[in-house]
Short mmCIF file of C-alpha atoms in Angstrom, two decimals:
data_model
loop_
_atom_site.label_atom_id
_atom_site.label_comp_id
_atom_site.label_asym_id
_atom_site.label_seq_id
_atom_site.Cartn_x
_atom_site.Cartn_y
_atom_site.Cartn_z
CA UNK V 1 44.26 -26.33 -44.60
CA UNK V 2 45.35 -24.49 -41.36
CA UNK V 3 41.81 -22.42 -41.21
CA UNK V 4 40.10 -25.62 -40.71
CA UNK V 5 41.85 -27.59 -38.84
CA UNK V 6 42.08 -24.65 -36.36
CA UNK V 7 38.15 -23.69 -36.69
CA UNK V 8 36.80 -27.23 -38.00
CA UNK V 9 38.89 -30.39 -36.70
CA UNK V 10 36.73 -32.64 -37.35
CA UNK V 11 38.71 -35.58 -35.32
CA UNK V 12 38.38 -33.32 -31.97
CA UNK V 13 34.73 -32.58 -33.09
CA UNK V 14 34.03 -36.15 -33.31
CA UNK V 15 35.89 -36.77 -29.57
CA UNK V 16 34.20 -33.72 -27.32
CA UNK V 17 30.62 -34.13 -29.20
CA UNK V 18 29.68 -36.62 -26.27
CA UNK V 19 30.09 -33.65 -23.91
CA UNK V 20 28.91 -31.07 -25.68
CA UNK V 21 25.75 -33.49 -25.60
CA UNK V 22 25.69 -34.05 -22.05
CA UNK V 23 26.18 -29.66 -21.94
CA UNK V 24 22.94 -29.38 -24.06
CA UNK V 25 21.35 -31.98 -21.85
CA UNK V 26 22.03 -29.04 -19.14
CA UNK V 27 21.62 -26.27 -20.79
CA UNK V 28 18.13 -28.06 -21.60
CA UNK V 29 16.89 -28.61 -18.53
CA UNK V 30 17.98 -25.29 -16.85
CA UNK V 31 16.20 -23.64 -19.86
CA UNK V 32 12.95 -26.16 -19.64
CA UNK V 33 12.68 -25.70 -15.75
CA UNK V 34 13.11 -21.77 -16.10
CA UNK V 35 10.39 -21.21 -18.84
CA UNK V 36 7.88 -23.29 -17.23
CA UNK V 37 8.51 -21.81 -13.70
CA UNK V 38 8.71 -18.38 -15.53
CA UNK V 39 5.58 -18.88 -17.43
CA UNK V 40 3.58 -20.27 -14.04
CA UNK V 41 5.10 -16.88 -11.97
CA UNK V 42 4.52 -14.99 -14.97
CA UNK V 43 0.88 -15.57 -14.91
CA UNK V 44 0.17 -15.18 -11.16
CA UNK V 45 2.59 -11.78 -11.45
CA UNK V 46 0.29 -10.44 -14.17
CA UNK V 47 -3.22 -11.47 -12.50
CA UNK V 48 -1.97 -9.85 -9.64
CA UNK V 49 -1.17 -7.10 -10.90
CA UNK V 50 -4.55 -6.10 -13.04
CA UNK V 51 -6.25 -8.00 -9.65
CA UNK V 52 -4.72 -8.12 -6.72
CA UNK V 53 -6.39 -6.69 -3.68
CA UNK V 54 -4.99 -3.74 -1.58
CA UNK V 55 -1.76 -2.51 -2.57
CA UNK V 56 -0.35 -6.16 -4.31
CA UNK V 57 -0.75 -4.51 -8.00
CA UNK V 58 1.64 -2.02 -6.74
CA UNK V 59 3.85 -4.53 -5.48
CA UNK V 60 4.12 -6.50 -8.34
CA UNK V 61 4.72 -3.71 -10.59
CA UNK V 62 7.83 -2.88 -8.39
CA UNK V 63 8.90 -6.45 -8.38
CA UNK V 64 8.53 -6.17 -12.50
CA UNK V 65 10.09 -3.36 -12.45
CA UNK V 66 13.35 -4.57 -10.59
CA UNK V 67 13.95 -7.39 -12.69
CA UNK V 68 13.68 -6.12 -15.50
CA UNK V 69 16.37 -3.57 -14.80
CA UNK V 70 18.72 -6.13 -13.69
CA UNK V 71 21.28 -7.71 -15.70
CA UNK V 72 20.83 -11.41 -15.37
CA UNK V 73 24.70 -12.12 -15.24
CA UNK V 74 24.55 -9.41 -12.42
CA UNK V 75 21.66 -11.14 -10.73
CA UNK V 76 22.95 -14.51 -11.39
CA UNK V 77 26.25 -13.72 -9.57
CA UNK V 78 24.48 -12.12 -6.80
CA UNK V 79 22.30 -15.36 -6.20
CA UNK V 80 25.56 -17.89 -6.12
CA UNK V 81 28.21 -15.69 -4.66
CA UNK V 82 26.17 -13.39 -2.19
CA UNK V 83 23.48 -14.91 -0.89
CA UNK V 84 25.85 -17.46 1.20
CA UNK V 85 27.22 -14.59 2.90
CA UNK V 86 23.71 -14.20 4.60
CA UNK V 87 23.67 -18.39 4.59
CA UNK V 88 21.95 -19.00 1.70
CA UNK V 89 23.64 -21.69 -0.36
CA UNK V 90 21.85 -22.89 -3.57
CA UNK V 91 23.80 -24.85 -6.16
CA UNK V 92 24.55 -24.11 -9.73
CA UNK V 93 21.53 -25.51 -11.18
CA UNK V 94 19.35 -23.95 -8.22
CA UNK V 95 21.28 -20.69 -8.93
CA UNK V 96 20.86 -20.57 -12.64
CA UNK V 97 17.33 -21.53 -12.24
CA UNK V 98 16.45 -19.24 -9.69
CA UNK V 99 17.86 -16.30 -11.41
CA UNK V 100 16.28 -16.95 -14.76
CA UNK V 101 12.96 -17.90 -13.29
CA UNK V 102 13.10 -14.69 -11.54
CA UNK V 103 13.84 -12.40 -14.22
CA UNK V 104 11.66 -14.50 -16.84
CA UNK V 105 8.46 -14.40 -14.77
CA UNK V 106 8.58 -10.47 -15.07
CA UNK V 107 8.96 -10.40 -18.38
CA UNK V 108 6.59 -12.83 -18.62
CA UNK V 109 4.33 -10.88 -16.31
CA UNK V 110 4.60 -8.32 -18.92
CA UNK V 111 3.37 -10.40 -21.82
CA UNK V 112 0.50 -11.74 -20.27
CA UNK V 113 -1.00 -7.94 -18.97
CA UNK V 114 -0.51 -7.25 -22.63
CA UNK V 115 -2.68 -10.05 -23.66
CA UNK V 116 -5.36 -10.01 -21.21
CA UNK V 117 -5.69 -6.28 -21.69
CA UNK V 118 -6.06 -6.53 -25.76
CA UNK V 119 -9.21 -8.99 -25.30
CA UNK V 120 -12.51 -6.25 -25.79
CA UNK V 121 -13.95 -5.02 -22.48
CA UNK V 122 -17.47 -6.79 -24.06
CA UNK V 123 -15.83 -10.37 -23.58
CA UNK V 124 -15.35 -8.94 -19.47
CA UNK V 125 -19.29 -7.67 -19.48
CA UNK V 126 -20.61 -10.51 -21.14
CA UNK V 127 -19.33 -12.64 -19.01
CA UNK V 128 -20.10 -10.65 -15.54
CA UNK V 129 -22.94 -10.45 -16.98
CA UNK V 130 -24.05 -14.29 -17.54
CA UNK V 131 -23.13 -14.63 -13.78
CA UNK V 132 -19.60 -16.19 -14.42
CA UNK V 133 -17.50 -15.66 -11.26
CA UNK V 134 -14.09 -14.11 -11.94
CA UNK V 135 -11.92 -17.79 -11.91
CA UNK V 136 -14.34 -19.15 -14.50
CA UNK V 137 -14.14 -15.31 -16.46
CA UNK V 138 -10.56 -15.66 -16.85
CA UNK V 139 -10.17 -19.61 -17.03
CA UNK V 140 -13.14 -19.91 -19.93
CA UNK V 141 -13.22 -16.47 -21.75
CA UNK V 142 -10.43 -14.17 -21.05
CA UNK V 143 -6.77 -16.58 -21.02
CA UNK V 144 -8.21 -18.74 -23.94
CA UNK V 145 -8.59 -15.66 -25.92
CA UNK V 146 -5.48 -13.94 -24.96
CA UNK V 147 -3.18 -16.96 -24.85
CA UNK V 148 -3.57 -17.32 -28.24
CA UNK V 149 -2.40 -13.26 -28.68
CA UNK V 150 0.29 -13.85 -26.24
CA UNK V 151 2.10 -16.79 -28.36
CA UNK V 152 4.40 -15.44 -30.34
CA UNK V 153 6.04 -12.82 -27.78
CA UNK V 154 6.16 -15.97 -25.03
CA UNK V 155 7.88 -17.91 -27.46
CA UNK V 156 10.40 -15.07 -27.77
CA UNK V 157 10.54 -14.99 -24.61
CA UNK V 158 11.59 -18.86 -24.42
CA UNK V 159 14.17 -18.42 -26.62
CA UNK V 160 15.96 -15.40 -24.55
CA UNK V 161 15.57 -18.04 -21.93
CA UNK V 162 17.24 -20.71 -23.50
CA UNK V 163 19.64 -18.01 -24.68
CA UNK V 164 20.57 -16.90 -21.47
CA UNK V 165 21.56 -20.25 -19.89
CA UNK V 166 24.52 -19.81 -21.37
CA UNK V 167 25.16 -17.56 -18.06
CA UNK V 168 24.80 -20.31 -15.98
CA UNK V 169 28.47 -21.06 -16.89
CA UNK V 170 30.24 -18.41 -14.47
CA UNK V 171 28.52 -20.03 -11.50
CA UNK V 172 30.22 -23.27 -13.05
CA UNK V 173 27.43 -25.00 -14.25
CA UNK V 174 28.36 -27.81 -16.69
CA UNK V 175 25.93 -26.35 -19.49
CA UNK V 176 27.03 -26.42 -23.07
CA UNK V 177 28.83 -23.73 -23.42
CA UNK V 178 30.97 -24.46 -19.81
CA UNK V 179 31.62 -28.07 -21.56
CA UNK V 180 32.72 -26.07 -24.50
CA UNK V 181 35.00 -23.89 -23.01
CA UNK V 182 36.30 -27.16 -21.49
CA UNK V 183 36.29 -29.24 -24.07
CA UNK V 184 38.85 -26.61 -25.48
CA UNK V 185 41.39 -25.96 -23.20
CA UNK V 186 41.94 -29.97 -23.30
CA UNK V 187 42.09 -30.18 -26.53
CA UNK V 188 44.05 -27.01 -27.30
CA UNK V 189 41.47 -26.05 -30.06
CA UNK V 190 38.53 -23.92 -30.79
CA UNK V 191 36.81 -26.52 -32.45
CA UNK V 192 34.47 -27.70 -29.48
CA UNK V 193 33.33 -23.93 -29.14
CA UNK V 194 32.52 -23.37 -32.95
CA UNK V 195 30.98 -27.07 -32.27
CA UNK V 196 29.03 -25.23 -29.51
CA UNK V 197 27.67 -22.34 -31.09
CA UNK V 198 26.19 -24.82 -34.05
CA UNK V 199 24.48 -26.76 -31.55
CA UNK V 200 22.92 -23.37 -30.24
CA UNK V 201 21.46 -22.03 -33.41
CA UNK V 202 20.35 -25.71 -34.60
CA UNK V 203 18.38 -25.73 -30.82
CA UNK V 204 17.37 -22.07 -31.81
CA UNK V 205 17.16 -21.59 -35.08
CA UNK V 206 13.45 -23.47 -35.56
CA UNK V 207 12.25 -21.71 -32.54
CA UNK V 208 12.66 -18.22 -34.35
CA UNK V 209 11.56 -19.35 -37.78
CA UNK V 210 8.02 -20.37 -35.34
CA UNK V 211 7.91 -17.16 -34.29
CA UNK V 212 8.17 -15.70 -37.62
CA UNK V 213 5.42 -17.70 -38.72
CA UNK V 214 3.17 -17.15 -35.71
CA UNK V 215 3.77 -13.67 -35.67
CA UNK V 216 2.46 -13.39 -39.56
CA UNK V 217 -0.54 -15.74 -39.09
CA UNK V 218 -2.08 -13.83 -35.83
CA UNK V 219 -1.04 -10.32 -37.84
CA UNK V 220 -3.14 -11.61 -40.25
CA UNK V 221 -6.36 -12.73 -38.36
CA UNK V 222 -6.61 -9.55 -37.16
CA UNK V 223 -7.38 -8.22 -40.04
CA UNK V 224 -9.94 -9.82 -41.35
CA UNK O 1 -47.27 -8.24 -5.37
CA UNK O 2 -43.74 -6.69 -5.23
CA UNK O 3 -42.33 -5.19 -8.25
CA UNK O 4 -39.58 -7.49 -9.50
CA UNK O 5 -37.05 -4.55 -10.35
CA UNK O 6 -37.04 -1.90 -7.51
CA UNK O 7 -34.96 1.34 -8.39
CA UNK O 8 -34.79 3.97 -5.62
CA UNK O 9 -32.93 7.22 -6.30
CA UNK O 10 -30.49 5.97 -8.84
CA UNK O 11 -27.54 8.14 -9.33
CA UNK O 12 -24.19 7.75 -11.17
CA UNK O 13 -21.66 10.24 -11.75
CA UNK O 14 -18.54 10.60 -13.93
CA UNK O 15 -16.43 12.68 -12.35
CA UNK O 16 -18.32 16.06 -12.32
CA UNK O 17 -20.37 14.76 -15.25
CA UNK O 18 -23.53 13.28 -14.17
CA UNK O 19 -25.15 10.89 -16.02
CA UNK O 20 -28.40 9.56 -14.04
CA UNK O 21 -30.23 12.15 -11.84
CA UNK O 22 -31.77 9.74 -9.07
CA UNK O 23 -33.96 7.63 -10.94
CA UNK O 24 -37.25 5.84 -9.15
CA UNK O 25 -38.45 3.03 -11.60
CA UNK O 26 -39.97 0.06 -10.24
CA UNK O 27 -41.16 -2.83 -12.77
CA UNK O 28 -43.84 -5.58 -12.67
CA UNK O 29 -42.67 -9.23 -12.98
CA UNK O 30 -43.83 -10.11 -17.10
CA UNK O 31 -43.71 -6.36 -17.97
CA UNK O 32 -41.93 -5.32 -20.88
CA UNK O 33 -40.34 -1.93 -20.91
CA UNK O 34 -38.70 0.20 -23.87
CA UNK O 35 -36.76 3.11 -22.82
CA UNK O 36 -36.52 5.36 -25.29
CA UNK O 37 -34.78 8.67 -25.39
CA UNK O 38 -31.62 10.48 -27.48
CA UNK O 39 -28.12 9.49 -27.14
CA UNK O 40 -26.55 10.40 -24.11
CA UNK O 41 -29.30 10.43 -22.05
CA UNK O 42 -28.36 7.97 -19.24
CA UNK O 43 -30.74 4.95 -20.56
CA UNK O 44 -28.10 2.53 -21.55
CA UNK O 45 -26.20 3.41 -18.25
CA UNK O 46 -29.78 2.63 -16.21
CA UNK O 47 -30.18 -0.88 -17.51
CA UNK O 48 -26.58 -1.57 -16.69
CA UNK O 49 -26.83 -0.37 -13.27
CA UNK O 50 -29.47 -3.07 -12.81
CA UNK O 51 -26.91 -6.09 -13.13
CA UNK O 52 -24.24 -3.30 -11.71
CA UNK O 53 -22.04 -3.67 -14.88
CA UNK O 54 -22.10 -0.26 -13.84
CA UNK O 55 -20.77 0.72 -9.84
CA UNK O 56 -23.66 3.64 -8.67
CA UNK O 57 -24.18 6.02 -5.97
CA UNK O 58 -23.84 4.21 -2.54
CA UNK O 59 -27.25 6.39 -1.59
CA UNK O 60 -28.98 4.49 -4.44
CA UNK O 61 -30.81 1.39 -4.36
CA UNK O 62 -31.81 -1.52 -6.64
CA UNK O 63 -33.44 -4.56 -5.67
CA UNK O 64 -34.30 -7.57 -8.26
CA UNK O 65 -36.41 -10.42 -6.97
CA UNK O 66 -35.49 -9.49 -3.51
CA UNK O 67 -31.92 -9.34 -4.09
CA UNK O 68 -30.36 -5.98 -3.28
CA UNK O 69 -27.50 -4.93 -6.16
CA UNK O 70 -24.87 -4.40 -4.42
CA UNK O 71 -21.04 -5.14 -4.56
CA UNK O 72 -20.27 -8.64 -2.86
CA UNK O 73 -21.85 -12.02 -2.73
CA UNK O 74 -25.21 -11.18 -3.99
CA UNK O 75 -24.55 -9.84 -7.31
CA UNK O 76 -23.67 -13.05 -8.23
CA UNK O 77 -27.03 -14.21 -7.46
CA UNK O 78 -28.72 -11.06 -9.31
CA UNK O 79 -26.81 -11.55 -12.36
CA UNK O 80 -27.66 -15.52 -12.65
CA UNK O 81 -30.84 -14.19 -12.82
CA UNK O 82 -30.35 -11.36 -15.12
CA UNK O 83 -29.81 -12.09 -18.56
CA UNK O 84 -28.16 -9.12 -20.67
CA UNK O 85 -27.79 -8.70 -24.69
CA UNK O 86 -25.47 -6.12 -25.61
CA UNK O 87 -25.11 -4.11 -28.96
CA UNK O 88 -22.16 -5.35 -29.99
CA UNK O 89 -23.23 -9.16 -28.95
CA UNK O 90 -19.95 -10.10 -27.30
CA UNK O 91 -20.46 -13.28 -27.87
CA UNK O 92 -17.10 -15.60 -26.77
CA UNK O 93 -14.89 -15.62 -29.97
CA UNK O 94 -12.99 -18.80 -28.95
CA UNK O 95 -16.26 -21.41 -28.55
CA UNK O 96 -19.06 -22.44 -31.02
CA UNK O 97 -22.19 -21.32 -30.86
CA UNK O 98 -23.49 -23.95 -29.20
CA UNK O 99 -20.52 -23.45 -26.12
CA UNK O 100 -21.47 -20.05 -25.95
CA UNK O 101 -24.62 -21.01 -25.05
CA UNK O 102 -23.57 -23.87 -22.75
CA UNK O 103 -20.86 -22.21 -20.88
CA UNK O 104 -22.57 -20.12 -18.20
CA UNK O 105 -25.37 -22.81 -17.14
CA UNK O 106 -22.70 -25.48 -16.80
CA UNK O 107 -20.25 -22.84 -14.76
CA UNK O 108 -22.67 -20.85 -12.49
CA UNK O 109 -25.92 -23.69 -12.18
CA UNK O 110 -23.66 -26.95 -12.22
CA UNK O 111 -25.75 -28.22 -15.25
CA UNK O 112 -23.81 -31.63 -16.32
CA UNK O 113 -23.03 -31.48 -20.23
CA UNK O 114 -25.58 -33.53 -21.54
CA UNK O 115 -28.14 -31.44 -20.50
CA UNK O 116 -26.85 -28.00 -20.85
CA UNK O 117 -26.60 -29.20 -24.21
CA UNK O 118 -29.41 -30.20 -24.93
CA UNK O 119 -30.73 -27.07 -23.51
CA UNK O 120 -28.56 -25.02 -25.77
CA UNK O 121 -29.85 -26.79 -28.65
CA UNK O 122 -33.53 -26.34 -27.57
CA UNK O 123 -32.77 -22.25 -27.59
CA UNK O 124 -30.84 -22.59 -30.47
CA UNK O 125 -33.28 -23.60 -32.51
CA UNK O 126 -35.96 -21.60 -30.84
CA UNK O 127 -34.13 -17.83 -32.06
CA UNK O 128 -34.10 -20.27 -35.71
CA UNK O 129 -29.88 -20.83 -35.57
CA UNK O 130 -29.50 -24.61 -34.46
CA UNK O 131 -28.31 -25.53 -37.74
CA UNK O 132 -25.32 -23.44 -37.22
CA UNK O 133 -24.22 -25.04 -33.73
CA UNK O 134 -21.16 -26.33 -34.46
CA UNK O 135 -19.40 -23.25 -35.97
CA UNK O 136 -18.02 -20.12 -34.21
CA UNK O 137 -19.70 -16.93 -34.26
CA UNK O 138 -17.20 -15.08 -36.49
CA UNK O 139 -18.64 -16.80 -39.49
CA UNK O 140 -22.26 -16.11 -38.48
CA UNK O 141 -24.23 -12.39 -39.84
CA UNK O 142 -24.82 -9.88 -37.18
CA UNK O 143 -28.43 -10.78 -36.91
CA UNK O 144 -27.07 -14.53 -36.26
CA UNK O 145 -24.57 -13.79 -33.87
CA UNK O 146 -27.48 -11.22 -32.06
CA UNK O 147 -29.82 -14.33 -32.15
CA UNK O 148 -27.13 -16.78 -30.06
CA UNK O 149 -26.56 -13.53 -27.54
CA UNK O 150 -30.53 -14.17 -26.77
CA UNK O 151 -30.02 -17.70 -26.79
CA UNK O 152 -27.00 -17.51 -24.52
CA UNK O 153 -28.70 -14.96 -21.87
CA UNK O 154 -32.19 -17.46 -21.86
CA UNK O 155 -30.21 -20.24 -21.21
CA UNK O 156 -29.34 -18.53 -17.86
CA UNK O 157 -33.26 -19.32 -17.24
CA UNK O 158 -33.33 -15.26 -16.31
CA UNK O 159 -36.27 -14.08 -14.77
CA UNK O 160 -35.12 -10.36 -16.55
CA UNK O 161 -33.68 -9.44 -19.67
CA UNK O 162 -32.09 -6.35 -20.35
CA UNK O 163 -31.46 -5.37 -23.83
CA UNK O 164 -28.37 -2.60 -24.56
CA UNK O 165 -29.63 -1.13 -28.17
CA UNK O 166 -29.77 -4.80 -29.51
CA UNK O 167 -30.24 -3.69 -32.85
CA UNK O 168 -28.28 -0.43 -33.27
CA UNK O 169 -25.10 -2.28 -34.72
CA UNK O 170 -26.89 -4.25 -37.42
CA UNK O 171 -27.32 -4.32 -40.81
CA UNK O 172 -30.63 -2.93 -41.71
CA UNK O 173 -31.93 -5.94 -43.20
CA UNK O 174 -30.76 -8.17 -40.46
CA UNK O 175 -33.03 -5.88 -37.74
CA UNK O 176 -36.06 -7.88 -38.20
CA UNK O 177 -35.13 -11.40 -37.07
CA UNK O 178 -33.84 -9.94 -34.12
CA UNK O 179 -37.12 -8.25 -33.31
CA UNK O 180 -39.27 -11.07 -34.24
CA UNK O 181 -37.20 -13.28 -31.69
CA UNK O 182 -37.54 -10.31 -28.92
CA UNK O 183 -41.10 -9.90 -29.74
CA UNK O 184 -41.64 -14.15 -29.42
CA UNK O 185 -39.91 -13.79 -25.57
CA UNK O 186 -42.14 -10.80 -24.85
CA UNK O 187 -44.97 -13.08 -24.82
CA UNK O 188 -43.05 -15.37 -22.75
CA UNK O 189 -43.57 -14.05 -19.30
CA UNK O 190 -40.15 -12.60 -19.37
CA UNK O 191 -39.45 -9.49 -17.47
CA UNK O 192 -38.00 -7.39 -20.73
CA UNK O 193 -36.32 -3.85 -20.31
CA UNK O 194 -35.42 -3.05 -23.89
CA UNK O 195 -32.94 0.12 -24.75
CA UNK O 196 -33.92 0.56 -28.25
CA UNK O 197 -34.34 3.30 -30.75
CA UNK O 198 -36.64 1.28 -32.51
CA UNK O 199 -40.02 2.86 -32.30
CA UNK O 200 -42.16 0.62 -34.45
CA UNK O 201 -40.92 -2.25 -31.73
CA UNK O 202 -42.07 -0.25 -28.29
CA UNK O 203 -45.12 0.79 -30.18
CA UNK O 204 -45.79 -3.12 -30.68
CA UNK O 205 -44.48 -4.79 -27.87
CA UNK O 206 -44.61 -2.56 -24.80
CA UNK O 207 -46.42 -2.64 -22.06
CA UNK O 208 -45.00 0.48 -21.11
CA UNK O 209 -42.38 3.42 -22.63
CA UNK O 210 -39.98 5.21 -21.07
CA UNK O 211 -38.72 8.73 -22.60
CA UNK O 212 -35.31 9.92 -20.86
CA UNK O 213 -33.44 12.87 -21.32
CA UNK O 214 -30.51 14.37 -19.59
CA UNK O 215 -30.33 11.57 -16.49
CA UNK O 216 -33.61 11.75 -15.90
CA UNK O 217 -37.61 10.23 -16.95
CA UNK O 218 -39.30 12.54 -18.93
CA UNK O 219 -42.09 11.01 -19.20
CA UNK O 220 -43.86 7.26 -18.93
CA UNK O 221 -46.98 5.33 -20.08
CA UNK O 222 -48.27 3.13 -22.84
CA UNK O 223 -47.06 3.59 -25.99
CA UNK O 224 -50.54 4.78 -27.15
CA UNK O 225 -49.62 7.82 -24.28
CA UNK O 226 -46.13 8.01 -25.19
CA UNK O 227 -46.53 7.48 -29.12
CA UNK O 228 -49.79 9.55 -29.54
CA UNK O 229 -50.42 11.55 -27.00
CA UNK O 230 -46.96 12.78 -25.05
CA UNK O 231 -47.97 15.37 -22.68
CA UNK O 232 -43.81 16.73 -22.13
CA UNK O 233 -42.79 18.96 -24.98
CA UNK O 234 -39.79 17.48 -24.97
CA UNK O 235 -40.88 14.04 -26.06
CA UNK O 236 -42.82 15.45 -28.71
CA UNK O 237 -39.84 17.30 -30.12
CA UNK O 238 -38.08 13.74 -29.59
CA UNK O 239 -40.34 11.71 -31.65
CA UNK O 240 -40.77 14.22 -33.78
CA UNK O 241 -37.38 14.32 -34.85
CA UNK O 242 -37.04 10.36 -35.11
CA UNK O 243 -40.59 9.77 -36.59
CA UNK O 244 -40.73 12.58 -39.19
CA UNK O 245 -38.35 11.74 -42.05
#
């Protein structure tokens, strides 16, 4: 049938699935290095901001602010084809990295203010009041608590992440979806890129059904 | 000898509101104080000045053991040494019972595992709750979870305890154990200053009562003064209204 052996060759499938591997080997570590950097700036971005001393809350809301607004193709091209005008020169990776770490650590940011805020001021007071100093407040009582609340939007968050390496391909990074592309203007056929878009929802696809489940299990703690 | 708790013209403010009308109180090392008084009358918001959980008028002064309550170094010092129970026990979700108790000794005074829990245990079973160590205080009764807050503030080794209305969130049949575990500490030595709106318990256990209203002290004295013979018309019209019924 024509229909699939446009949409479904599985001969060409069997030929490019080596480098659509070696794309989702890329696409993996982009979207690995990104969350964890994200999550790490995150974290300091929201402390800061409920913490900070003089005017760094304000700062940090700004610098939320900002990247949120931006589009992360926008900000993406901005990082690999501007900066070198002013001399600096990252590579893809570095690129794609840096703009996803960037934008992830706000929203990040945003996750983790909404978590630390939802834990009772009484968890705060108790522990001022034992004496704890604020490191050990936040590092026994307070993140412990509102990690667990925080869960199920940060894994959302991992999986726009993940999601949005795809962009790295404009600044010609060899991530699965560039090997795609690639794969089929050599082999005259859509096949890689249908091939492609499996691979993403397989990767997916058990990430969302988590945060499904996640999201119904803490629902249902709180109301006890 | 110095009083151990040294309040000098305590005032606090909300906004235009104000809630404490420059308070002198001083308090004996071992004394145990109730502060009585009807809602909204700036006694919760004194005790909590005296571990500055609440910030107060920069012309007011509080000095425990020494220490003046200020903002900066030192509070951390005045609040190792100041235990607090709270009405709605706040007790740390996320960590047994017996953590609870262990956390702040290990964190603020160092103390190495082993010991804090042993420690922990040793309180535990004193406020009659070591058999329920290992689980966390969501599956424990009010009057439980009340009975670790004590535990957890004592293992601090706090020369005073404040007490925020430690009974006004519990069941009524769960009041007692908490009492009979405050009244056990009262002959401990403990400095006690005890928010409460239980009258039977000041009458008791007090070595002296304090009637507020409005932000300020009524009136003070044993609770043979306070309870039988108030001399302010508004404490009689107070205890009145919460004895007669």
């Amino acid at each position: 049938m024509n229909l699939l052996n446009t949409f479904f060759n599985i001969p060409i499938l069997i030929d490019t699935f080596p480098l659509l591997l070696s794309g989702l080997l890329v696409t993996l570590e982009i979207g690995v290095t990104s969350i964890i950097a994200g999550l790490i700036g995150g974290l300091f971005l929201a402390l800061v901001r409920l913490y900070g001393p003089g005017p760094t809350p304000f700062l940090a809301k700004i610098y939320i602010d900002i990247f949120r607004s931006i589009p992360l193709l926008v900000l993406l091209i901005v990082v690999y084809y501007a900066l070198p005008f002013v001399g600096i020169r990252f590579s893809p990776f570095v690129s794609a990295v840096v703009a996803l770490t960037l934008v992830s650590s706000a929203y990040t940011a945003e996750i983790f203010r909404a978590g630390i805020e939802a834990i009772p001021h009484g968890q705060f007071e108790a522990s001022q009041a034992l004496g704890l100093s604020p490191r050990h407040m936040m590092v026994d009582v307070i993140l412990p608590q509102a990690i667990k609340i925080v869960i199920p939007p940060l894994t959302n968050n991992c999986i726009n992440v993940l999601k949005d390496t795809a962009l790295a391909s404009v600044v010609a990074m060899p991530d699965l979806l560039k090997q795609a592309t690639q794969a089929q203007a050599l082999s005259a056929n859509p096949t890689p890129l249908i091939g492609a878009a499996l691979i993403y929802i397989a990767l997916l696809w058990p990430l969302v059904s988590i945060v499904a489940r996640l999201e119904k299990r803490f629902g249902r703690e709180k109301r006890p | 000898m110095s009083p151990i708790i040294m309040i000098s013209n305590l005032k606090k403010a909300y906004g235009i509101f104000t809630v404490l009308h420059g308070i002198d109180l001083d308090i004996s090392e071992g004394e145990v104080v109730c502060v009585i008084g009807p809602s909204g009358s700036g006694k919760s918001t004194l005790i909590r000045c005296i571990n500055r959980l609440e910030a107060f008028s920069d012309d007011s002064s509080i000095v425990v053991d020494g220490v003046t309550v200020g903002p900066g170094k030192a509070l951390a010092k005045v609040r190792a040494e100041v235990g607090m129970v709270f009405q709605s026990f706040n007790l740390f979700p996320h960590l047994t019972v017996l953590k609870n108790v262990m956390l702040a000794p290990m964190r603020v005074r160092g103390t190495k595992p082993a010991e804090a829990e042993r420690k922990a245990r040793e309180l535990l079973a004193r406020v009659g709750i070591e058999t329920q160590a290992e689980k966390y205080p969501g599956k424990l009764s009010g009057g439980q979870q009340q009975r670790v807050a004590i535990a957890r503030a004592l293992a601090m080794e706090p020369k005073v305890m404040l007490f925020d209305e430690p009974t006004s969130s519990l069941d009524p049949e769960m009041v007692g154990e908490v009492l009979d575990v405050m009244k056990t500490l009262a002959g401990t030595g403990v400095t006690m200053v005890v928010v409460t709106h239980e009258m039977g318990f000041a009458r008791q256990v007090a070595d002296r009562v304090i009637f507020m209203d409005g932000g300020r002290i009524i009136e003070q004295g044993t609770p043979t003064e306070i309870f039988d013979n108030p001399k302010e018309e508004r404490t009689r019209s107070f205890l009145r209204a919460v004895l007669d019924h």
